[in-house]
Every structure is written in structure tokens, then in C-alpha cells.
PDB file of C-alpha atoms in Angstrom:
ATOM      1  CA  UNK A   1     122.030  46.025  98.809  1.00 49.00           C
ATOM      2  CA  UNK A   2     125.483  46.799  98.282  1.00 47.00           C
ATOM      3  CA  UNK A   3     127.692  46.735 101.724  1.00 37.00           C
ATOM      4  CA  UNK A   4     128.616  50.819 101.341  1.00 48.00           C
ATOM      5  CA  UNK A   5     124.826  51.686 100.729  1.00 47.00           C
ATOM      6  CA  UNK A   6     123.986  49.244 104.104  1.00 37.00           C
ATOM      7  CA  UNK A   7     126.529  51.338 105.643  1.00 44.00           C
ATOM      8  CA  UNK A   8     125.231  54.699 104.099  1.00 53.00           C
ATOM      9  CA  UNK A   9     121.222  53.477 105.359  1.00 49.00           C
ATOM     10  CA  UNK A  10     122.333  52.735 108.875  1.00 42.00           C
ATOM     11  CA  UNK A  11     124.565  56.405 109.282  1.00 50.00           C
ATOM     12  CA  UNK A  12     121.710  57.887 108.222  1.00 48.00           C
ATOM     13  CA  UNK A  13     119.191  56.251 110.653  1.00 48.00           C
ATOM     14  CA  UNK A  14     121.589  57.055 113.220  1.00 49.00           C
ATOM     15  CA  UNK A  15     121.414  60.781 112.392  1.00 49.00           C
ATOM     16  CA  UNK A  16     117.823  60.692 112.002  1.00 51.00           C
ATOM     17  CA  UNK A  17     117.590  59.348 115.635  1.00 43.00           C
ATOM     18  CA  UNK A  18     120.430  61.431 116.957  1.00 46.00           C
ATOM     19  CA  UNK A  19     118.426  64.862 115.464  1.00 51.00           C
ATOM     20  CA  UNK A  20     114.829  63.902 116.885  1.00 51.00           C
ATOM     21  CA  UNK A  21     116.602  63.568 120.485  1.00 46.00           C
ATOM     22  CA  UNK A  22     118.334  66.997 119.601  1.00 50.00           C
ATOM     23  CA  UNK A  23     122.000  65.679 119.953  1.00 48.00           C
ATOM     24  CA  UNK A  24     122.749  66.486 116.467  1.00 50.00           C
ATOM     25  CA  UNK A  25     122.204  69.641 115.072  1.00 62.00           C
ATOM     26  CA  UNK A  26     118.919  69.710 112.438  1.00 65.00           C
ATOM     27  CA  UNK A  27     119.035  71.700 109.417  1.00 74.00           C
ATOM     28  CA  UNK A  28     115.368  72.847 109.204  1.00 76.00           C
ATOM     29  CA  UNK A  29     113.517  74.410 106.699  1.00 85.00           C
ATOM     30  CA  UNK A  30     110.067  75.911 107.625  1.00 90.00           C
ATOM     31  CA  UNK A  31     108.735  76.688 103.851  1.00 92.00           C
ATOM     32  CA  UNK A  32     109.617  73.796 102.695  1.00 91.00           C
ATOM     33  CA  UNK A  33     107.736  71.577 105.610  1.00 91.00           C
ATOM     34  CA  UNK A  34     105.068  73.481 105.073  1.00 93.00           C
ATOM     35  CA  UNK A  35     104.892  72.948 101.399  1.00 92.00           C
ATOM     36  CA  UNK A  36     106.094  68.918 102.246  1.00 92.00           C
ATOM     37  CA  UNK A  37     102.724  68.892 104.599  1.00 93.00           C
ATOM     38  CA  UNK A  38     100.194  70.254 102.017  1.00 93.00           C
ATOM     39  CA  UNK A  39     101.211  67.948  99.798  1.00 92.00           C
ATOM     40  CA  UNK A  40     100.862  65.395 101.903  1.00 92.00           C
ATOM     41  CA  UNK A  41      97.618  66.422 102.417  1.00 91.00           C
ATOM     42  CA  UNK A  42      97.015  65.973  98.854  1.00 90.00           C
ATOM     43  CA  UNK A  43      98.281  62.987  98.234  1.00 91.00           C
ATOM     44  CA  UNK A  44      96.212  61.081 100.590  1.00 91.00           C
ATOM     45  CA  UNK A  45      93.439  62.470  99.144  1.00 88.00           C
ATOM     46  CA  UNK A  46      93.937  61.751  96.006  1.00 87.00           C
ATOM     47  CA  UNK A  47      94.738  58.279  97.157  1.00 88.00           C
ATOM     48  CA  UNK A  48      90.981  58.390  98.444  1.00 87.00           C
ATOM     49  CA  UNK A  49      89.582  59.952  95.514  1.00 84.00           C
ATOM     50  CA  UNK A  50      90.756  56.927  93.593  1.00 85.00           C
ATOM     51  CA  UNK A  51      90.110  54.408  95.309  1.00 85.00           C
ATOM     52  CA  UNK A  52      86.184  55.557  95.507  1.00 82.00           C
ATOM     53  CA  UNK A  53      86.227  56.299  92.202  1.00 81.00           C
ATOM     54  CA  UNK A  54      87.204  52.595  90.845  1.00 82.00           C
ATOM     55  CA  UNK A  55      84.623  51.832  93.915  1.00 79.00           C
ATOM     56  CA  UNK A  56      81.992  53.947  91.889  1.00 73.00           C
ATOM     57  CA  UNK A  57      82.390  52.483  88.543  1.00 74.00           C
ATOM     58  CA  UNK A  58      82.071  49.043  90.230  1.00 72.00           C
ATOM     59  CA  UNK A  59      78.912  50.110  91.839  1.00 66.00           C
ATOM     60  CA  UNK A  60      77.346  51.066  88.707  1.00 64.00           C
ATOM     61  CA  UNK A  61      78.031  48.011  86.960  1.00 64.00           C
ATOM     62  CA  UNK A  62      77.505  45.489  89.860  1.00 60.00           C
ATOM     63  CA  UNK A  63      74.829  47.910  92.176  1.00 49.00           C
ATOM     64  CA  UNK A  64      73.845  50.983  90.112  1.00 48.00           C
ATOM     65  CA  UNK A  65      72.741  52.119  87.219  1.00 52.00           C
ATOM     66  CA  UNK A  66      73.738  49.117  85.266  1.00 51.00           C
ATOM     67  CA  UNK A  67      71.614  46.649  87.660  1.00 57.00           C
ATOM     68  CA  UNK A  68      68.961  49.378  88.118  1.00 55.00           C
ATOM     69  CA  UNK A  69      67.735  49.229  84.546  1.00 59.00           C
ATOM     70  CA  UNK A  70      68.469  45.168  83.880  1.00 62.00           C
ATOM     71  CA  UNK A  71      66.004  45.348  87.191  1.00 64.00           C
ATOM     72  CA  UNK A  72      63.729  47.165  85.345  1.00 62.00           C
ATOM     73  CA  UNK A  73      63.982  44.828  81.855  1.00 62.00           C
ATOM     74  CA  UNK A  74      63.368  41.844  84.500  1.00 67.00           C
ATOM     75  CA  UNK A  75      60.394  43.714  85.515  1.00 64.00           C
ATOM     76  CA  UNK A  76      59.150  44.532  82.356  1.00 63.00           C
ATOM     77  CA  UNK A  77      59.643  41.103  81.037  1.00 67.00           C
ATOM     78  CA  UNK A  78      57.450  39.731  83.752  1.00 65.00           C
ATOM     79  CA  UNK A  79      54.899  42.275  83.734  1.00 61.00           C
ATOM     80  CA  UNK A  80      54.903  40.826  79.833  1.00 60.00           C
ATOM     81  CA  UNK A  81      53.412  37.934  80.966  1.00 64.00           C
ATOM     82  CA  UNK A  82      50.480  39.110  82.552  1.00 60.00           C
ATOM     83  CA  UNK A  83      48.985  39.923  79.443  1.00 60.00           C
ATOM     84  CA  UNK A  84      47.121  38.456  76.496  1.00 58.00           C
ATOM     85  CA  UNK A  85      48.906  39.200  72.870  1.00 57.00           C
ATOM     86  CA  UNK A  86      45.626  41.244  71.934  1.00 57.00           C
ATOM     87  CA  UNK A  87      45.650  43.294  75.135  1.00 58.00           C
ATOM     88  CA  UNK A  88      45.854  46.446  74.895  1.00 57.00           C
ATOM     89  CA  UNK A  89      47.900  47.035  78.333  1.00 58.00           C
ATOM     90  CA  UNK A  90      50.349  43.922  76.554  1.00 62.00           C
ATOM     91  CA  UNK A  91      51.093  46.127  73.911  1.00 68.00           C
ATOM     92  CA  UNK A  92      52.276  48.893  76.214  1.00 68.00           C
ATOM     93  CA  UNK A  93      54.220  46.417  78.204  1.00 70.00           C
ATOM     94  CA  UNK A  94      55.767  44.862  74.997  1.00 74.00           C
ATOM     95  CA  UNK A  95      57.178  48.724  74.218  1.00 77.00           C
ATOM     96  CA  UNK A  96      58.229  49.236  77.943  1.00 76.00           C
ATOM     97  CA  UNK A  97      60.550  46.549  77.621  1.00 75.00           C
ATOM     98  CA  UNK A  98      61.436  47.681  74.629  1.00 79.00           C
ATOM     99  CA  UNK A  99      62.773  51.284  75.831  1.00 79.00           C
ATOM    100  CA  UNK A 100      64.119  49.780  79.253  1.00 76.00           C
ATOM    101  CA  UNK A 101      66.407  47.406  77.399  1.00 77.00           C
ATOM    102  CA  UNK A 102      67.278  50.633  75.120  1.00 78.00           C
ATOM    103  CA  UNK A 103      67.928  52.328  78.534  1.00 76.00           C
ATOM    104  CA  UNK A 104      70.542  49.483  79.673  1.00 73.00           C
ATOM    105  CA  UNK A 105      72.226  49.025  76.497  1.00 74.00           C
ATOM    106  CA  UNK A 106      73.230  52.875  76.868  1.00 73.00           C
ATOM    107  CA  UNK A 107      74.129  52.378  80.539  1.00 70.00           C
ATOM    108  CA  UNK A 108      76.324  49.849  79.303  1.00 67.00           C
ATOM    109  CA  UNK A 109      77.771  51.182  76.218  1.00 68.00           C
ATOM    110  CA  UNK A 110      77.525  55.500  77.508  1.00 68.00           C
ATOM    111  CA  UNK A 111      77.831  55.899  80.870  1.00 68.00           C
ATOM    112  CA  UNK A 112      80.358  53.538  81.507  1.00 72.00           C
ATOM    113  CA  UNK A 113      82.390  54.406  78.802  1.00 76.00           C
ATOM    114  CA  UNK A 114      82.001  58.025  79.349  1.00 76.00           C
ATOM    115  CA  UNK A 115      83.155  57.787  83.292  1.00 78.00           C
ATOM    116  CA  UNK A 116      85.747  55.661  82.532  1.00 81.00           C
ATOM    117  CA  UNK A 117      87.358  58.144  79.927  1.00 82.00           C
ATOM    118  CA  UNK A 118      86.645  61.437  81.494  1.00 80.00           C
ATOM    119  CA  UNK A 119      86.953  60.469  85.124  1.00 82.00           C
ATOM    120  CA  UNK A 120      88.545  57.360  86.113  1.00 83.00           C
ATOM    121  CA  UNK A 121      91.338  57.293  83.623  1.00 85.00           C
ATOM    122  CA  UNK A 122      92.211  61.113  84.238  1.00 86.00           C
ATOM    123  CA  UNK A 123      92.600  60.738  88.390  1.00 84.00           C
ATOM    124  CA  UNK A 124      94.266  57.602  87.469  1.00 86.00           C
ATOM    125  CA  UNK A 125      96.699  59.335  85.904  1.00 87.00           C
ATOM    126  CA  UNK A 126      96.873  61.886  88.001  1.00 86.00           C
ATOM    127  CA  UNK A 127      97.576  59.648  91.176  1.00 86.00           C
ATOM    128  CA  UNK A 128     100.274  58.061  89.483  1.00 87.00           C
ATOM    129  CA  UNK A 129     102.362  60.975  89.377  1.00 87.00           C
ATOM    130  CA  UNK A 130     102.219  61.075  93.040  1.00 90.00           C
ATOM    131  CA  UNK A 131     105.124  58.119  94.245  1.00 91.00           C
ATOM    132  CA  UNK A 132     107.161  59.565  92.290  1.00 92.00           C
ATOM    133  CA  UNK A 133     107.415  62.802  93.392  1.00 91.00           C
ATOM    134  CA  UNK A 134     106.916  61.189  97.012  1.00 92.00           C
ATOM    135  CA  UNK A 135     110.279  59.448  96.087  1.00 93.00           C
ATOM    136  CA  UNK A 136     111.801  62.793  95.073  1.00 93.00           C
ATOM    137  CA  UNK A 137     111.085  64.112  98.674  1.00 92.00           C
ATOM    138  CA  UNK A 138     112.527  60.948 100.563  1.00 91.00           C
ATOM    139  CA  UNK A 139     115.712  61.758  97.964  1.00 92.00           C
ATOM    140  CA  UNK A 140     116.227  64.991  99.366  1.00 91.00           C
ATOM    141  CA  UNK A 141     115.327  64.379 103.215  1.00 88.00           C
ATOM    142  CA  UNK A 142     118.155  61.630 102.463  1.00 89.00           C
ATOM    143  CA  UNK A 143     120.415  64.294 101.158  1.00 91.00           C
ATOM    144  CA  UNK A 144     119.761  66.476 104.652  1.00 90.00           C
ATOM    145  CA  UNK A 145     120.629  63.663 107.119  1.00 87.00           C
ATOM    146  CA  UNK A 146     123.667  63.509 105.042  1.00 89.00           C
ATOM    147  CA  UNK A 147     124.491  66.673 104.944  1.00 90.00           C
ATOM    148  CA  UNK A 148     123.897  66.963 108.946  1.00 87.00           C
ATOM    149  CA  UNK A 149     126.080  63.966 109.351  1.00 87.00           C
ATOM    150  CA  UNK A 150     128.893  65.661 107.575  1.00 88.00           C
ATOM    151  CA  UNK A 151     128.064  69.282 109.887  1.00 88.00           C
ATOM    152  CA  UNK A 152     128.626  67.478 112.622  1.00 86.00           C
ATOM    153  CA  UNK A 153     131.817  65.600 111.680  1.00 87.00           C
ATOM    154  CA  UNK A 154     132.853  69.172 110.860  1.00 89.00           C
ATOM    155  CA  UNK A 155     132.074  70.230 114.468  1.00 89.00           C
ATOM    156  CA  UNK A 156     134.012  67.974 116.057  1.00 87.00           C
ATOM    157  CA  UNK A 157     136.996  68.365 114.519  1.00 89.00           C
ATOM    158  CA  UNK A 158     136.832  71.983 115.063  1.00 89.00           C
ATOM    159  CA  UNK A 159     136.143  70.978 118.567  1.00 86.00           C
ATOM    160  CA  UNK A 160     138.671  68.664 118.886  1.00 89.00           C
ATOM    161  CA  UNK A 161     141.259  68.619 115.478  1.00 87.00           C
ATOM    162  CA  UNK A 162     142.705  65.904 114.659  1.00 84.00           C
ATOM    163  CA  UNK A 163     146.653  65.000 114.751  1.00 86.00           C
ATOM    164  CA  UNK A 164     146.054  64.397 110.852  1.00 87.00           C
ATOM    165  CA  UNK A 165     145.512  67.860 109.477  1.00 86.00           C
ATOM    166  CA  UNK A 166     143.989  66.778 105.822  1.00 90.00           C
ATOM    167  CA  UNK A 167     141.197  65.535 107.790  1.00 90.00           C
ATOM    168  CA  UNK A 168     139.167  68.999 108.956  1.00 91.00           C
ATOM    169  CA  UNK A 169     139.667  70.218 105.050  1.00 89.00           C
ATOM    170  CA  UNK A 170     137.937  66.869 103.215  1.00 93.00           C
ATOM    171  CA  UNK A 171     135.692  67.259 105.993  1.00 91.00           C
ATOM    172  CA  UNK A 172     134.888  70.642 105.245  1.00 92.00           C
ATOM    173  CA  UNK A 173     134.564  70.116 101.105  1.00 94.00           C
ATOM    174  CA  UNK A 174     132.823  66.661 101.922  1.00 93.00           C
ATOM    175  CA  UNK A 175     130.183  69.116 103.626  1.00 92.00           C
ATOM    176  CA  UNK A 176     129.940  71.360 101.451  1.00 93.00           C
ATOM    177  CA  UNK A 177     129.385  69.380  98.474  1.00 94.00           C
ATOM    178  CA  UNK A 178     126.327  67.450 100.546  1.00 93.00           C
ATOM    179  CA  UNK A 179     124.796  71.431 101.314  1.00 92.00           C
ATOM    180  CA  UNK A 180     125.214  72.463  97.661  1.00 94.00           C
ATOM    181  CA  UNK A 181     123.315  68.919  96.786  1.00 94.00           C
ATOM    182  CA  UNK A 182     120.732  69.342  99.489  1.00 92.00           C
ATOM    183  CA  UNK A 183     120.136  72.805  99.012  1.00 93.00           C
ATOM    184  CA  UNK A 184     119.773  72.336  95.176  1.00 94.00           C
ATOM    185  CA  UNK A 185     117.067  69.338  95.399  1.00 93.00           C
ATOM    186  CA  UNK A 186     115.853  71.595  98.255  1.00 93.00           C
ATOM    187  CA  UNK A 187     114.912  74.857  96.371  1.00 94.00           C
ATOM    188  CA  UNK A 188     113.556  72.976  93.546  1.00 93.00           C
ATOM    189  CA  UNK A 189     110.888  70.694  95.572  1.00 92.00           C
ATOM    190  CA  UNK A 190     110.089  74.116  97.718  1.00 93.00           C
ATOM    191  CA  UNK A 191     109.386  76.134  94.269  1.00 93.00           C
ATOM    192  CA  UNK A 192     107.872  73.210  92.914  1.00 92.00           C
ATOM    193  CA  UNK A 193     105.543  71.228  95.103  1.00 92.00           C
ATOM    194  CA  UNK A 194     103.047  74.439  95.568  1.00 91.00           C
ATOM    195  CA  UNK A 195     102.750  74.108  91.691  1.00 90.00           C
ATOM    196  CA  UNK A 196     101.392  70.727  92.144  1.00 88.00           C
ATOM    197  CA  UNK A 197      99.059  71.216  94.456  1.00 88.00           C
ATOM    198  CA  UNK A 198      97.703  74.360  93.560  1.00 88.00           C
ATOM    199  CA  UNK A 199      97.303  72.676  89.787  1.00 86.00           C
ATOM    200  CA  UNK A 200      94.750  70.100  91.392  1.00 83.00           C
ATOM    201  CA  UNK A 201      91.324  72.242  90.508  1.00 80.00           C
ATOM    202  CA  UNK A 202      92.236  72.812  87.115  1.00 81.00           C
ATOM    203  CA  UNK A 203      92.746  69.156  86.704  1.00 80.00           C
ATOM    204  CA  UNK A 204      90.459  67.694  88.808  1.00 81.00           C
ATOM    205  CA  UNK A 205      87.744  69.830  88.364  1.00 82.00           C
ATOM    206  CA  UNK A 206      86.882  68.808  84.878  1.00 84.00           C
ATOM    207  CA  UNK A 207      86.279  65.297  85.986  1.00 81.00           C
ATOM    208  CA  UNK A 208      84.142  66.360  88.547  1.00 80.00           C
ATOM    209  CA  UNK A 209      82.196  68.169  85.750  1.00 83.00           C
ATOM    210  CA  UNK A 210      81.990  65.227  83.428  1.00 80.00           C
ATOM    211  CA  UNK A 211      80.091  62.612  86.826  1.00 76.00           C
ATOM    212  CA  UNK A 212      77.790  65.241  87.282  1.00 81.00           C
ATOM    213  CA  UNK A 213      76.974  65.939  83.386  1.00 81.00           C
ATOM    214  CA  UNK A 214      77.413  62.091  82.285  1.00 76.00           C
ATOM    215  CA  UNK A 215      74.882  61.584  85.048  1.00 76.00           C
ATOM    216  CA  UNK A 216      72.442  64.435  84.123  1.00 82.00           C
ATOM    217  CA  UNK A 217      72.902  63.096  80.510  1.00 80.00           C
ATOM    218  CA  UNK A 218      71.485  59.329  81.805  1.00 76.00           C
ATOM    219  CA  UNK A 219      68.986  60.754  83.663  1.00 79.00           C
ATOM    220  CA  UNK A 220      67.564  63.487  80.685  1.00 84.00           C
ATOM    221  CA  UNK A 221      67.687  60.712  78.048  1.00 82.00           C
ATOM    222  CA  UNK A 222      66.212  58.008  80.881  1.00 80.00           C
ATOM    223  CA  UNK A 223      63.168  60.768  81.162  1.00 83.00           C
ATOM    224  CA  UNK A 224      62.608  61.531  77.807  1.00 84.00           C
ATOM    225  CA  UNK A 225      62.109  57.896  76.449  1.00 80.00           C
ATOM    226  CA  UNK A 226      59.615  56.560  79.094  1.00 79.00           C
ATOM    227  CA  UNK A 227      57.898  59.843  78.453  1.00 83.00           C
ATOM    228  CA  UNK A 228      57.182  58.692  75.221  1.00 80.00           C
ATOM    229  CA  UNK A 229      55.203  56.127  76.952  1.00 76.00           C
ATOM    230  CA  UNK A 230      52.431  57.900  78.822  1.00 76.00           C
ATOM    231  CA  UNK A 231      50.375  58.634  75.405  1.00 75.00           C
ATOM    232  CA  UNK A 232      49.926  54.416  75.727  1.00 69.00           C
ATOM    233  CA  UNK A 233      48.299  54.944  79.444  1.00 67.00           C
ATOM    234  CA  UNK A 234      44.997  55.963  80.915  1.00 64.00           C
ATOM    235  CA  UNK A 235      45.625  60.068  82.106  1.00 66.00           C
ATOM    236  CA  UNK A 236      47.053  60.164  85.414  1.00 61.00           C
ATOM    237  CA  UNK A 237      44.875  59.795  88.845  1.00 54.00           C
ATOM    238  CA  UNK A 238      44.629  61.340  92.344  1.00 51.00           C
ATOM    239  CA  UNK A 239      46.486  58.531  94.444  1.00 49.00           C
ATOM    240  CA  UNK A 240      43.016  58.574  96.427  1.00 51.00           C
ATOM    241  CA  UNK A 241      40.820  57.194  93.021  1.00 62.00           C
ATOM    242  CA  UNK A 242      43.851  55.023  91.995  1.00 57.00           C
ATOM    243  CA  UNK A 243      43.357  53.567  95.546  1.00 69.00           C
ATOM    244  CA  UNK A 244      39.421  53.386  95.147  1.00 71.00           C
ATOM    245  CA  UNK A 245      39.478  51.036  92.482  1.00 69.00           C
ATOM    246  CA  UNK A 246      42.239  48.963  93.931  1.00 67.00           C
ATOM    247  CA  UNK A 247      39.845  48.290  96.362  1.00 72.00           C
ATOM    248  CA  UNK A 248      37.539  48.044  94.185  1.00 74.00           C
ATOM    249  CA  UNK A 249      38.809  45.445  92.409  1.00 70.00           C
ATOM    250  CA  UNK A 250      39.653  43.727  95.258  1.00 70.00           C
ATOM    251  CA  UNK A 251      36.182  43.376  96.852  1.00 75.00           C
ATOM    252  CA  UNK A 252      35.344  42.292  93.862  1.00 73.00           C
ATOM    253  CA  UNK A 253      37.611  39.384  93.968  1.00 69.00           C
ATOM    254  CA  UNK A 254      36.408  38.812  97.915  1.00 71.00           C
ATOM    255  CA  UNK A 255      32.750  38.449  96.918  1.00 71.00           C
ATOM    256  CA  UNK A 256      33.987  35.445  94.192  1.00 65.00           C
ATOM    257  CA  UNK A 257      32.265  32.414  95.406  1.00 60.00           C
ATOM    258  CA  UNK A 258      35.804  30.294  96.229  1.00 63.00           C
ATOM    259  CA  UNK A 259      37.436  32.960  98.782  1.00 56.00           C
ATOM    260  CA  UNK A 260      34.656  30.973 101.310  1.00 56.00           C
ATOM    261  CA  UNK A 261      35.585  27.968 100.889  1.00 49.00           C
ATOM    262  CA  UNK A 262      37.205  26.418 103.418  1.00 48.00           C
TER     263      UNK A 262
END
């Protein structure tokens, strides 16, 4: 940092202080805090928004769906090896595997894919925006404690003028050149920031759409192929008779002559 902008930093922290203790006169603008504070708002938000989001496309590939259905291969793998090759239940476990390692391989190459396009990269994009027009606002918040600074240099000459009479005129233009700036960045931000946040639900909202559908979409198509598995099974059974002969079987397995040996 150059020695004039280390001077220009510390005049301006000194106005900064001298306005918050109210010895310095504060230009304030209500409509545009307000609009500063909603945006704000906003920003941290969408700060949040995508941060969880990278946090949910992690969880589906290291927690969710992804390890859900390679959980479900695993399981179908062993369940594999219960059976005989001329069982009939092997053959249904043989095609189980078969659609649950259909069902991952379009976790893998759908869902993520699909989130990742329509959701993550959108917000992404959408967050980036956000420093800079954070960097527009400390710009013009700059541009006020300038233009305070010069006010009150103004003041006091008024107050007390100077034996050098050019001084209260460069003064004067010095100040007004710093209000025109100011007031110019000012007007813009004010008209503009409401436009940003007001544009989040058309943006936003079509991500939102695609979780919920891209979800709904696994789900249907998760459904519909291990439905095409219950014309290989035995009709369904009250939980109470698929209880009976669980116990069934296991009395049976009681009365075998080595569960008394001791």
C-alpha cells in the first residue's frame, strides 16, 4: 500500500470513529440502509444455502443415495450366496442384484449429474456474484466517510476561516466533488440492490424444483424396477403368518438332535 492510500485508510477510520461517537456530522441515508440490511440478509443466506448444498452432494455420494444402493448390491451379493445355482429363490437373487447394481449405476451417472447441473452449479454461480457487489457497497460507504471528512473541513473553516482565503473555496469544490461521487454510487446501489434480492425466487426457485423432481425421478424409477421383481416371489403375507413360519422353522431347527448337545 502506497503511503497516500495509508494516509487516505487511516482519515477515514478516524471519521468512521469520530461519526459513531457523534463528533462528526453523519450523512445518513435510511432507504438505502434498509436496502444495505436486506441484502445482507441475503447474502448470508445464500452463503448457507451453498455451503449445504456442496454438503448435500457429498452426502449422497459418501452417505446417501450413492452408498444406499452399493449397500443394497453388497446385500444382494451376499444373499447370492445362500443359494444353490438350481434354486429357485437363487435365481431371484441373481436378478435382484442385477436391478440394484442398475439402480447404483443411475445414482451415479443421473442423480449426481443432474444435481450438480441444475442445482449446485446454478447457486454456485449465483453466490459468486455476491463479493462483488459486497465490494461495491464498502466502495461507496468509503466514498461517504470521505465525503463527511471533507463536510467537516468545510465547517470549520466557516467556523473559523483561515488567513489563506483559497483554502474555504478548494474546500468547498473538494466537497462537492466527494457528494456528487457519493451520491452517484449512492442512488445506483439504492435502485439497484432491491433488484437483486427481489430476483432470488425466480432464480433460486428452479433449483429448488429440480432436488425435489431429480429426487422423485430416483425414487419412481427405484420403484418401478424392483416392482418388476415381485412376479419372482411367493404373494405377499400378513406379518402374523410370515412370523408363524419363522417360528416354525425355527422349532424345527431346535428339535435337530445337535442343539442338545452339550
Amino acid at each position: 500500500m502506497s503511503w497516500s492510500g495509508f494516509k487516505k485508510n487511516l482519515n477515514r477510520a478516524t471519521t468512521s470513529v469520530l461519526s459513531k461517537t457523534g463528533s462528526l456530522d453523519r450523512t445518513s441515508d435510511r432507504e438505502f440502509e434498509e436496502e444495505e440490511r436486506r441484502f445482507k440478509s441475503l447474502d448470508q443466506k445464500v452463503e448457507r444455502l451453498h455451503k449445504e448444498a456442496v454438503g448435500y452432494s457429498q452426502s449422497v455420494k459418501s452417505k446417501g443415495v450413492l452408498n444406499m444402493t452399493g449397500s443394497q448390491l453388497k446385500i444382494a451379493s451376499t444373499i447370492d450366496q445362500f443359494y444353490d445355482d438350481g434354486a429357485p429363490m437363487g435365481v431371484y437373487g441373481v436378478k435382484y442384484k442385477e436391478a440394484v447394481g442398475r439402480l447404483e449405476q443411475q445414482a451415479q451417472d443421473e442423480l449426481d449429474a443432474s444435481y450438480r447441473t441444475a442445482v449446485l452449479e446454478p447457486i454456485g454461480r449465483y453466490a459468486s456474484y455476491f463479493p462483488e457487489i459486497n465490494e461495491a457497497t464498502r466502495r461507496r460507504n468509503k466514498k461517504l466517510l470521505d465525503y463527511d471528512a471533507a463536510r467537516s473541513k468545510v465547517r470549520k473553516l466557516v467556523e473559523k476561516p483561515s488567513e489563506d482565503s483559497t483554502r474555504l473555496p478548494r474546500a468547498e469544490h473538494e466537497a462537492n466533488a466527494l457528494r456528487e461521487a457519493y451520491e452517484t454510487m449512492n442512488a445506483q446501489l439504492t435502485s439497484e440492490l432491491p433488484k437483486i434480492v427481489d430476483a432470488r425466487v425466480a432464480y433460486l426457485d428452479p433449483s429448488f424444483e429440480a432436488v425435489v423432481k431429480s429426487q422423485l425421478s430416483f425414487a419412481q424409477d427405484a420403484h418401478n424396477t424392483l416392482e418388476g421383481l415381485r412376479q419372482f416371489f411367493p404373494p405377499e403375507t400378513e406379518g402374523y403368518e410370515l412370523e408363524a413360519a419363522a417360528d416354525g422353522i425355527l422349532q424345527q431347527m431346535r428339535e435337530l438332535s445337535i442343539c442338545g448337545l452339550a
